[in-house]
Short mmCIF file of C-alpha atoms in Angstrom, two decimals:
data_model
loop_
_atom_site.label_atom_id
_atom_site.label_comp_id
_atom_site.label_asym_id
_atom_site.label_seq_id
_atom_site.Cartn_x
_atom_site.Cartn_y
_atom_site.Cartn_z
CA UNK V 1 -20.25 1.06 -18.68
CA UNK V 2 -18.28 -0.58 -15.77
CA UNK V 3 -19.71 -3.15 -13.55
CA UNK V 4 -18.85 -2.98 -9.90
CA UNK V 5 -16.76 -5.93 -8.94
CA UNK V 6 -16.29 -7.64 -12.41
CA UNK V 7 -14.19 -5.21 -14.08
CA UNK V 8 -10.29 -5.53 -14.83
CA UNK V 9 -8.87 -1.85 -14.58
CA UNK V 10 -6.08 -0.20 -16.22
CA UNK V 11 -4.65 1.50 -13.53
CA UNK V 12 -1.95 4.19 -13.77
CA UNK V 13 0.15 5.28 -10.31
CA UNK V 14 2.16 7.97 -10.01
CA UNK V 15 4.81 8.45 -6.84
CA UNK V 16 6.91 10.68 -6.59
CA UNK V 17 10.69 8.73 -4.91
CA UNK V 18 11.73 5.43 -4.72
CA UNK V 19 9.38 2.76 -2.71
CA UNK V 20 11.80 0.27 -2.59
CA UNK V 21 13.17 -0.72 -0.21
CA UNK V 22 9.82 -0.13 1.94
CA UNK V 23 10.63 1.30 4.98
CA UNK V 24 8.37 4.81 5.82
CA UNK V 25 4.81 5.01 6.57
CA UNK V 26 3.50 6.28 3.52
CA UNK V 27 5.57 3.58 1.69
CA UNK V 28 4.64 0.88 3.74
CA UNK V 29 0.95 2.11 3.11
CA UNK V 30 1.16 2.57 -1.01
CA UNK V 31 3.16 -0.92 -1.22
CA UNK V 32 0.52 -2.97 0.54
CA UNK V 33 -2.53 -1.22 -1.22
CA UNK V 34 -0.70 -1.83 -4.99
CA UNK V 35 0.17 -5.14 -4.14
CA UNK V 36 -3.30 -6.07 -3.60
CA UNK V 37 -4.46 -3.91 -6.71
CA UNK V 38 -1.61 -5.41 -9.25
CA UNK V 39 -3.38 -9.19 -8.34
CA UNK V 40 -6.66 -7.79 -9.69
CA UNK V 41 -6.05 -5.28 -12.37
CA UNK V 42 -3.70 -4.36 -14.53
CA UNK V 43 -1.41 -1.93 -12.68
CA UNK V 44 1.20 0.28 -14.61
CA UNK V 45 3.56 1.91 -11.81
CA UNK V 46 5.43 5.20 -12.74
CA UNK V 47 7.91 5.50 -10.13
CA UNK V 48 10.14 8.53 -10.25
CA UNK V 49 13.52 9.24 -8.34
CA UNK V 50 16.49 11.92 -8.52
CA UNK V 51 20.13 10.83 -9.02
CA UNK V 52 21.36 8.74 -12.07
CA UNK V 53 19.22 5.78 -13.07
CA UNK V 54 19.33 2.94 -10.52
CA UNK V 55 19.19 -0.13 -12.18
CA UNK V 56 19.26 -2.40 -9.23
CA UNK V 57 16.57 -0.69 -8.19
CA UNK V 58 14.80 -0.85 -11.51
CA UNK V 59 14.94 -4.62 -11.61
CA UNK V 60 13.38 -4.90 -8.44
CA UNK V 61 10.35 -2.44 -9.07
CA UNK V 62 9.98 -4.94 -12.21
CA UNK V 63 9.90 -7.90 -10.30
CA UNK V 64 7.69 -6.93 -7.91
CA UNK V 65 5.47 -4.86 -10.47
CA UNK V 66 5.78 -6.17 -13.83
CA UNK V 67 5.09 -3.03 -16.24
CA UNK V 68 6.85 -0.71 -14.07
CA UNK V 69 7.82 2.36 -15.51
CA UNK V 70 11.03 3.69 -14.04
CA UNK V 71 12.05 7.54 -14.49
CA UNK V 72 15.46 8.72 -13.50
CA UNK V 73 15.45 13.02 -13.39
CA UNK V 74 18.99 13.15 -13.03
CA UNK V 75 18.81 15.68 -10.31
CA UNK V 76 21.12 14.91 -7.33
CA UNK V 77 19.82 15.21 -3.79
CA UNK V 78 21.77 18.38 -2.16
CA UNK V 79 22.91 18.02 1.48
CA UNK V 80 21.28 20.09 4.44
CA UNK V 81 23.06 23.43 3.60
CA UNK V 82 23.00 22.72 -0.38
CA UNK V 83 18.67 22.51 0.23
CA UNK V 84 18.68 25.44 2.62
CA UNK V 85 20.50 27.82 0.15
CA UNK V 86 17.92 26.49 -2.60
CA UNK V 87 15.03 27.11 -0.08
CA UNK V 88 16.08 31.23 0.64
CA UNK V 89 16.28 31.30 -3.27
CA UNK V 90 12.76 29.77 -4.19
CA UNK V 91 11.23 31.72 -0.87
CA UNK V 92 9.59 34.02 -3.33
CA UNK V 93 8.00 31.41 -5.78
CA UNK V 94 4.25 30.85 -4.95
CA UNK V 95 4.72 27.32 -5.17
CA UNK V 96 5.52 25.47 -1.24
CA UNK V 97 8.80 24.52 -1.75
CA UNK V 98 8.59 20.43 -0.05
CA UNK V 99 6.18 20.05 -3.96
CA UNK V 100 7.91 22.11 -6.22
CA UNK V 101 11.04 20.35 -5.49
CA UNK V 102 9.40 17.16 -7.04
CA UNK V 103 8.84 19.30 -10.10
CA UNK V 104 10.19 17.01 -13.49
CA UNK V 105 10.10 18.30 -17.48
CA UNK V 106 10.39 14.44 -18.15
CA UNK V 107 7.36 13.42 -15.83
CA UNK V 108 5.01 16.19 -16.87
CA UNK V 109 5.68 15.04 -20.54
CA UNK V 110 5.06 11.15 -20.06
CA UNK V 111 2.34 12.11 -17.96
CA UNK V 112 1.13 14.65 -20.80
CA UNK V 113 1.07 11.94 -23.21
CA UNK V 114 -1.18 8.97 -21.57
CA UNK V 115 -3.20 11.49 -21.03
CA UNK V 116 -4.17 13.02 -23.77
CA UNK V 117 -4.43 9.16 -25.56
CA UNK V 118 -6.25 8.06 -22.26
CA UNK V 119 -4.54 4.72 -21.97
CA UNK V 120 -5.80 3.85 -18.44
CA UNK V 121 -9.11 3.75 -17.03
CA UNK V 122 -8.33 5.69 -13.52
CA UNK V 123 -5.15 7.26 -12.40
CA UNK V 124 -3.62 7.65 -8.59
CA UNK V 125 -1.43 10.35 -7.73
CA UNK V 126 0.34 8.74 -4.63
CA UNK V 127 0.75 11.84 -2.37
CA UNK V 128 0.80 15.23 -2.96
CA UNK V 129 4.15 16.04 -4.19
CA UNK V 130 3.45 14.06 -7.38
CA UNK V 131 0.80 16.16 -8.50
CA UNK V 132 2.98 18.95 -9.45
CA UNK V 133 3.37 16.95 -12.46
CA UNK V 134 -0.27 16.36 -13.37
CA UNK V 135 -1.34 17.82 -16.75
CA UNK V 136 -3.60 20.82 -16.02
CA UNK V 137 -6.66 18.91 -17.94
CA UNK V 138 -7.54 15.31 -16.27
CA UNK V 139 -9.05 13.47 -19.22
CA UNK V 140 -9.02 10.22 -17.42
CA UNK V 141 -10.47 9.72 -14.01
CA UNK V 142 -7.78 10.80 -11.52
CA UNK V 143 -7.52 10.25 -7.67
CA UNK V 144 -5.32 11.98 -5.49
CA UNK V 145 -4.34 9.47 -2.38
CA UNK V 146 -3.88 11.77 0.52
CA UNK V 147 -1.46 9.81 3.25
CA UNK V 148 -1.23 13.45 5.08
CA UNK V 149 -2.90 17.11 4.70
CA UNK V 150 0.27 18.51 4.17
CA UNK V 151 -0.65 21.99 5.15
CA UNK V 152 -1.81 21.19 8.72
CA UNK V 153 2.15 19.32 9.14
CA UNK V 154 2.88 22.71 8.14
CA UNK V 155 0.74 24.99 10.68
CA UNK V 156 1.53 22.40 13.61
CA UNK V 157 5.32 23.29 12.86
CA UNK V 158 5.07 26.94 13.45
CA UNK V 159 2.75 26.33 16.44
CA UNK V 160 5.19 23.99 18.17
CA UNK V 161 8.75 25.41 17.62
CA UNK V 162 10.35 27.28 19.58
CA UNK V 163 13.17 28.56 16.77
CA UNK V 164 12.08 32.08 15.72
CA UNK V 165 13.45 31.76 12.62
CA UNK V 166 11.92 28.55 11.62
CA UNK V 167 8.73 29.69 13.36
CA UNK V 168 8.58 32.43 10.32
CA UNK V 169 9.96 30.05 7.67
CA UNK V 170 6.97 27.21 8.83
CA UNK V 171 4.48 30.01 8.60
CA UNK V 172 5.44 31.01 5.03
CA UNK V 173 5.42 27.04 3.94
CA UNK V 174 1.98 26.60 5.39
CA UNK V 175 1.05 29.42 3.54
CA UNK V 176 2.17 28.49 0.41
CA UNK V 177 1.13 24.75 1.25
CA UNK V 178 -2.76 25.50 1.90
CA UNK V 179 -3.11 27.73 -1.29
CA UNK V 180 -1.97 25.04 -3.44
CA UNK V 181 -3.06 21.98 -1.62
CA UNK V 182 -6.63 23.76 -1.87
CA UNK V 183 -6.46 24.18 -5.57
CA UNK V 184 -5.05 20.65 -6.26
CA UNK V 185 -7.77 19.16 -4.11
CA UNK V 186 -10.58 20.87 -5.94
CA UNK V 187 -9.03 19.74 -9.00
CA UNK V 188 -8.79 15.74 -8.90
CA UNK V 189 -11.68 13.75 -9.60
CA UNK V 190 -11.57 12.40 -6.60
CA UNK V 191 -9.62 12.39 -3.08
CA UNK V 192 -8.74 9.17 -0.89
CA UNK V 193 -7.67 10.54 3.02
CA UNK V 194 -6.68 7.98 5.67
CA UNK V 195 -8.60 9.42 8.24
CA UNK V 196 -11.75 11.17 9.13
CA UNK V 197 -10.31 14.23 10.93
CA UNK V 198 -7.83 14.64 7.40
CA UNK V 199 -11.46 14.35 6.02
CA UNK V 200 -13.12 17.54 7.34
CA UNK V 201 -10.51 19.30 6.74
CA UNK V 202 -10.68 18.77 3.43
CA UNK V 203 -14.38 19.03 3.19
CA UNK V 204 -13.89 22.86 3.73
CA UNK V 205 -12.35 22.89 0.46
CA UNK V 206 -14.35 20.84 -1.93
CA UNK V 207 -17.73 18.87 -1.34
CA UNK V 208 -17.19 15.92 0.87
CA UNK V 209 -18.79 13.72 -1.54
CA UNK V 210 -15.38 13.86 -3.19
CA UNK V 211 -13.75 12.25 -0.31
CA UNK V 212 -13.47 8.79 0.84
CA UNK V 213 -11.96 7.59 4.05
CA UNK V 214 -9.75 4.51 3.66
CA UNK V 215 -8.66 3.23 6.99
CA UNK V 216 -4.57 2.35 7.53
CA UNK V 217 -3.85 -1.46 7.67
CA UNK V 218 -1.36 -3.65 8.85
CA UNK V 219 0.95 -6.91 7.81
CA UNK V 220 -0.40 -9.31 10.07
CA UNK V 221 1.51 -12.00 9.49
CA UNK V 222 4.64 -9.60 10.10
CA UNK V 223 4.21 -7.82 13.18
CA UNK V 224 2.34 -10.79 15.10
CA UNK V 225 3.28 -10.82 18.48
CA UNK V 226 6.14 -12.99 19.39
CA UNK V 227 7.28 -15.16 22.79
CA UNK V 228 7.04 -13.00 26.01
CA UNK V 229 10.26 -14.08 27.62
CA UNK V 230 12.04 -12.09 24.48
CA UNK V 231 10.87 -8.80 26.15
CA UNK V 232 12.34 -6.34 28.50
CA UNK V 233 10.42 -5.03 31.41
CA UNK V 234 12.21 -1.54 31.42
CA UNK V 235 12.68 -1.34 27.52
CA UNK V 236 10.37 1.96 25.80
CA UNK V 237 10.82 1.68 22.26
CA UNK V 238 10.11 4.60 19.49
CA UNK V 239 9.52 3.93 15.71
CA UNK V 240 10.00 6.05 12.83
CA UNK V 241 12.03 7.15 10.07
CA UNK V 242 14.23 9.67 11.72
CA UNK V 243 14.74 12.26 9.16
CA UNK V 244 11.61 13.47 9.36
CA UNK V 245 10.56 16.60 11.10
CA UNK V 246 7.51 15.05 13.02
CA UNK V 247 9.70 12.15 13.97
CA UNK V 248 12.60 14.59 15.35
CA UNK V 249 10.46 16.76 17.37
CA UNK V 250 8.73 14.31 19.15
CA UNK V 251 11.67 11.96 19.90
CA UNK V 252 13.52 15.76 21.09
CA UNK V 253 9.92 16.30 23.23
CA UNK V 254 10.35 13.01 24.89
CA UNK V 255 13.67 13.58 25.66
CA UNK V 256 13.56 16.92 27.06
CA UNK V 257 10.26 17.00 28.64
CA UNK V 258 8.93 13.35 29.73
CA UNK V 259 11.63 11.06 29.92
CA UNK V 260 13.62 13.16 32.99
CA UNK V 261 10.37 12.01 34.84
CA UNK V 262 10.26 8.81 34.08
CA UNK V 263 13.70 7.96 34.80
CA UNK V 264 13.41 9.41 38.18
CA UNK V 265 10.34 6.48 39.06
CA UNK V 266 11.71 3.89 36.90
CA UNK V 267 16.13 4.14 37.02
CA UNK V 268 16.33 1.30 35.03
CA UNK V 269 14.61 2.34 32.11
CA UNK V 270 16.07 2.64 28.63
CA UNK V 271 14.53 4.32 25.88
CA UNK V 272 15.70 3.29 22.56
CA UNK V 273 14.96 5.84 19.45
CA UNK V 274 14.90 2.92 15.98
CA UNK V 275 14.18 4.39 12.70
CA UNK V 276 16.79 5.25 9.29
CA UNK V 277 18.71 8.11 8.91
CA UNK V 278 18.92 9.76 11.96
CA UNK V 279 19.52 13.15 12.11
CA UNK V 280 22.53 15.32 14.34
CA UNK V 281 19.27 16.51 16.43
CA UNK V 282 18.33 12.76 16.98
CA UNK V 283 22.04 11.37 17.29
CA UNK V 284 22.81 13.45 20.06
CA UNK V 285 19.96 12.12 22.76
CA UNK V 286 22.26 9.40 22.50
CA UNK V 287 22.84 9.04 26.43
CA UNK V 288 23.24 6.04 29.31
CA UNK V 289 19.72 5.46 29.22
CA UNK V 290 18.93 6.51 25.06
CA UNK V 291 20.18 4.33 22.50
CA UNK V 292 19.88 5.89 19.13
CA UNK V 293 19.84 2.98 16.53
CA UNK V 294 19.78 3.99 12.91
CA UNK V 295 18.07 1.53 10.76
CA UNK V 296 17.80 -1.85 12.05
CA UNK V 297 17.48 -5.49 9.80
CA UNK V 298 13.69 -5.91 11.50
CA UNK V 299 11.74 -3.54 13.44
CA UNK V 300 9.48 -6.47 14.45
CA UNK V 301 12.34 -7.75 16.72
CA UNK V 302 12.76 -4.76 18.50
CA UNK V 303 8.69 -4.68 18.90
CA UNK V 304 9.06 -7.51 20.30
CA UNK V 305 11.49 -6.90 22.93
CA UNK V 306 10.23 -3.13 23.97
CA UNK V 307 7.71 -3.32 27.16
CA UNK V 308 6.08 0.12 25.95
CA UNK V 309 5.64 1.69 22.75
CA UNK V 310 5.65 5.57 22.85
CA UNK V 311 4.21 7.71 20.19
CA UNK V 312 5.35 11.55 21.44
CA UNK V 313 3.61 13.51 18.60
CA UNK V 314 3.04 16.93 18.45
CA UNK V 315 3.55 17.90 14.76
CA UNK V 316 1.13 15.65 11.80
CA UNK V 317 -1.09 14.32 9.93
CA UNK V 318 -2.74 11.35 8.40
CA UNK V 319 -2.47 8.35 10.51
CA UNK V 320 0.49 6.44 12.09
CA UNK V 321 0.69 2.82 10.85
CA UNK V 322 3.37 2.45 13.61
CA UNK V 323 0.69 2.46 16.30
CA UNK V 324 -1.12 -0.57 14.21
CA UNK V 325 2.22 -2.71 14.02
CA UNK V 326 2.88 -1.99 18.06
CA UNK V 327 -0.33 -3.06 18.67
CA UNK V 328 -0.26 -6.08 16.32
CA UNK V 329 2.71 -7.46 17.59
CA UNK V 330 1.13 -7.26 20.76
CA UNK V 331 2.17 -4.31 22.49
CA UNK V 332 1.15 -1.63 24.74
CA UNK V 333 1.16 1.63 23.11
CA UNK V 334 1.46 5.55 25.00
CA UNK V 335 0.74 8.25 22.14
CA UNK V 336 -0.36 11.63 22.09
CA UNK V 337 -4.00 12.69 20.90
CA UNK V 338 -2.04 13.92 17.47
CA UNK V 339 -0.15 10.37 17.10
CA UNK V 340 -3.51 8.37 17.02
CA UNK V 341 -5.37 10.28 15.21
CA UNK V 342 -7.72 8.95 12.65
CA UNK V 343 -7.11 5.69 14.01
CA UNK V 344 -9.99 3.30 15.43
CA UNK V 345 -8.55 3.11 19.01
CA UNK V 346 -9.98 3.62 22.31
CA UNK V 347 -8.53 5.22 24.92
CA UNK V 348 -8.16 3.45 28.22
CA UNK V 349 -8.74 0.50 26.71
CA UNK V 350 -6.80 -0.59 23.57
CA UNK V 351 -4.19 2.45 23.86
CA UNK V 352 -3.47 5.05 25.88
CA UNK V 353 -3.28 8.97 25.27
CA UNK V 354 -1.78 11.72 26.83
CA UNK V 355 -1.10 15.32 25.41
CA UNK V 356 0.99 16.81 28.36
CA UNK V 357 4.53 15.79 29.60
CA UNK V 358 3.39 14.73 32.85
CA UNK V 359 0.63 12.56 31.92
CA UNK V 360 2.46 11.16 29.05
CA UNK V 361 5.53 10.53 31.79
CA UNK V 362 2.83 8.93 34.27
CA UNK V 363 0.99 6.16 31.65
CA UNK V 364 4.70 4.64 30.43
CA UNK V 365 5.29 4.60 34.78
CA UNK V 366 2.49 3.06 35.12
CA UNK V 367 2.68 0.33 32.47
CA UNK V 368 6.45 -0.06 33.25
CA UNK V 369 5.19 -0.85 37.15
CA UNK V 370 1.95 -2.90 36.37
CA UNK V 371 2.60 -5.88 34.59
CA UNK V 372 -1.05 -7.45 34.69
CA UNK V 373 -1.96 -4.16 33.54
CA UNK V 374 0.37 -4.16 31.00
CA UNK V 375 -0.89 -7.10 29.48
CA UNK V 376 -4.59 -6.61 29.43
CA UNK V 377 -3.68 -3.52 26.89
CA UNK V 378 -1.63 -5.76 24.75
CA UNK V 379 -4.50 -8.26 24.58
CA UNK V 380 -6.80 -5.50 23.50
CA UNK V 381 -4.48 -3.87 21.58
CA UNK V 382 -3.40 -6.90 19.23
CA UNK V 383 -7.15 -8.03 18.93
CA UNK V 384 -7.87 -4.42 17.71
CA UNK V 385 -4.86 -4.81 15.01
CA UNK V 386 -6.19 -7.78 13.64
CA UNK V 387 -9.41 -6.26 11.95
CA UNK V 388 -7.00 -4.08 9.74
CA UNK V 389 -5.39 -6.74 7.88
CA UNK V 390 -3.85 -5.07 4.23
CA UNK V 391 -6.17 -7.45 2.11
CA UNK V 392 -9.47 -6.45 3.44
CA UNK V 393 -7.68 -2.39 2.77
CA UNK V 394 -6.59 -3.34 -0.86
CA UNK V 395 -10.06 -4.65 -1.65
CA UNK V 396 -11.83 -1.26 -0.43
CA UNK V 397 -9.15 0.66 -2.18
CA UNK V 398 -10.37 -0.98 -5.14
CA UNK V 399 -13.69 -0.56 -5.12
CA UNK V 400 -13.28 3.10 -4.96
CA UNK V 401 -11.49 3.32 -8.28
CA UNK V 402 -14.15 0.72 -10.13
CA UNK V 403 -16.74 3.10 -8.62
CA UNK V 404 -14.95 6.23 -9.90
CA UNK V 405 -14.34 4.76 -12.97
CA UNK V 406 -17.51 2.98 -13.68
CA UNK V 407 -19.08 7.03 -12.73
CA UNK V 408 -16.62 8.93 -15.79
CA UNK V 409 -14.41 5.96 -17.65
CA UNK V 410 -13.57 7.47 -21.11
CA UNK V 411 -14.83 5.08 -23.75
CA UNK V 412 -11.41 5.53 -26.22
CA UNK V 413 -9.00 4.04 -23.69
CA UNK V 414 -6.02 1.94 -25.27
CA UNK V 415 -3.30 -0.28 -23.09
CA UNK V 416 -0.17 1.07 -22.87
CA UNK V 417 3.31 -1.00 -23.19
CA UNK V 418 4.10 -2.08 -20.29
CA UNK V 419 8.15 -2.29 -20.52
CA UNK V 420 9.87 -0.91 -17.61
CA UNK V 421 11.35 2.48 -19.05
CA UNK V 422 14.36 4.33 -17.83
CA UNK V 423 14.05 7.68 -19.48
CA UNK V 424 17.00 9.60 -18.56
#
């Protein structure tokens, strides 16, 4: 039997996409949490991707994560029409299309295998997409590490739009989502959620016994604040990767509905929208007072020079590690009741909220106007950063999966060979 705190695990994590290079929240939030795990245990990383094998990308994972185990489907990525056309033709397949999409013969099989010969001691299934490829009987203690609960993206979508037609097509995904996000939750041995409001929602599903809470973290030594004279006093600054859908609509919300009013106290206000990939929605708020910047070399240096942080959200779930980084680079942060939830922050105080246009438009106006002000919600806000350092996360994240194995560890487990494997 496992002791608590003295045990070397074989650990097995499964994620769906490439996490190199580290740029999304859910990314940023696996990367930290195995990097802490692979300097304790013995970590074996299956890391699966579409498109022909990437062998730059290979030789990084490897470096980073010795033992890696690298999976190339071969499927190419369509573009926006090429996925819509394959969404209309899967509308009728039980499965929500944003998992079944992640679907992989060659996964499944591996997967199959180290199961059935239960070479590791507990297995994560980073997100919910990857689960698709989870054999049907878990024979080794298996976590599912919830960054969102995918369904509620889902029903937000179709509550928030105001496209008819993707009002009906949201509906059917959450659906679809909630049926099978139910059944995969009642299936794993146990579930990790980063928040306590993603928490009871789960609980409806499955005992909340099952569940633990593991708070989101932040690099420190990254995002610490930086000198003063480096910022602008009229600068609001929004994070994200701007692909997706949460991202889009509250950037478009801002836009349409808050930043008119601002503008009108504050004329020499700029807004500036950085995040990757921006989409022809995001591109065109590009105006004389929105910058649009597509990725960027550091986030941290446009942090630094932003005045406000805004976090429009309307549409999500989870929790936003953008809010941590604002606030531990020292930075006053506006966000919507949606954008900060499940994190430890206290309105009026640390952050503040705001879930209509007006008082949204009114809290940036009055940070942008009261300097002292201003600054007393950076100080709180950085000190409140600082107790969610990525070590202290990596250690609890830990103990969960000693606990869960020391609970139902098999007692025929073997170690697997850990040479990075394309299998094409």
């Amino acid at each position: 039997m496992w002791k608590l705190g003295e045990t070397r695990l074989r650990i097995l994590w499964v994620k769906a996409n490439k996490i190199l290079p580290v740029h999304s929240g859910g990314n940023i939030r696996s990367y930290h949490i195995l990097r802490q795990l692979a300097s304790h245990h013995e970590l074996i990383f299956l890391s699966y991707y579409g498109g022909e094998p990437d062998f730059e990308y290979e030789e990084e994972l490897a470096r980073q994560f010795p033992g890696a185990v690298c999976v190339s489907t071969g499927e190419r990525g369509a573009n926006s029409l090429g996925r819509g056309l394959d969404y209309l033709a899967q509308l009728a397949v039980p499965a929500p299309y944003a998992v079944s999409r992640f679907d992989s013969v060659r996964v499944r099989e591996r997967l199959s295998t180290w199961f059935e010969e239960r070479l590791f001691d507990v297995a994560v299934c980073d997100f919910l997409d990857a689960a698709v490829n989870f054999p049907r009987n878990l024979t080794i203690p298996t976590v599912l590490f919830q960054h969102n609960v995918e369904s509620e993206i889902w029903r937000r979508h179709a509550l928030t739009t105001r496209n008819l037609a993707r009002k009906f097509l949201y509906r059917v995904e959450f659906k679809k989502m909630l049926n099978y996000e139910q059944s995969v939750v009642r299936k794993f041995h146990h579930i990790i959620a980063v928040s306590e409001h993603d928490r009871r929602l789960m609980s409806a599903w499955t005992d909340s016994a099952r569940i633990t809470v593991m708070p989101t973290g932040v690099d420190l030594q990254q995002y610490r604040p930086g000198p003063s004279s480096r910022a602008s006093e009229t600068l609001v600054l929004f994070v994200g990767a701007m692909d997706w859908a949460p991202n889009i609509d509250a950037v478009e919300y801002f836009c349409r509905e808050i930043w008119p009013t601002i503008q009108a106290q504050v004329p020499a206000a700029r807004f500036r929208i950085v995040g990757r990939d921006p989409v022809r929605r995001v591109q065109k708020l590009t105006s004389s007072s929105v910058e649009v910047t597509g990725a960027v070399p550091s986030v941290v240096d446009h942090l630094r020079e932003s005045a406000v942080v805004v976090v429009p959200l309307r549409v999500g779930s989870g929790t936003r590690l953008k809010i941590y980084e604002a606030m531990a680079a020292g930075k006053a942060v506006v966000s919507t009741s949606v954008g900060a939830e499940g994190l430890d922050v206290h309105p009026d105080w640390d952050i503040l909220l705001a879930n209509d246009p007006e008082a949204f438009a009114a809290s940036v106006i009055m940070l942008l106007q009261n300097v002292e002000l201003r600054r007393r919600y950076e100080r709180a806000a950085a000190a409140l950063a600082a107790k969610y350092d990525w070590a202290a996360i990596g250690h609890r994240f830990g103990q969960v999966l000693e606990t869960l194995a020391a609970k139902t560890s098999p007692e025929d487990s073997h170690h697997v060979d850990s040479a990075c494997v394309t299998d094409v």
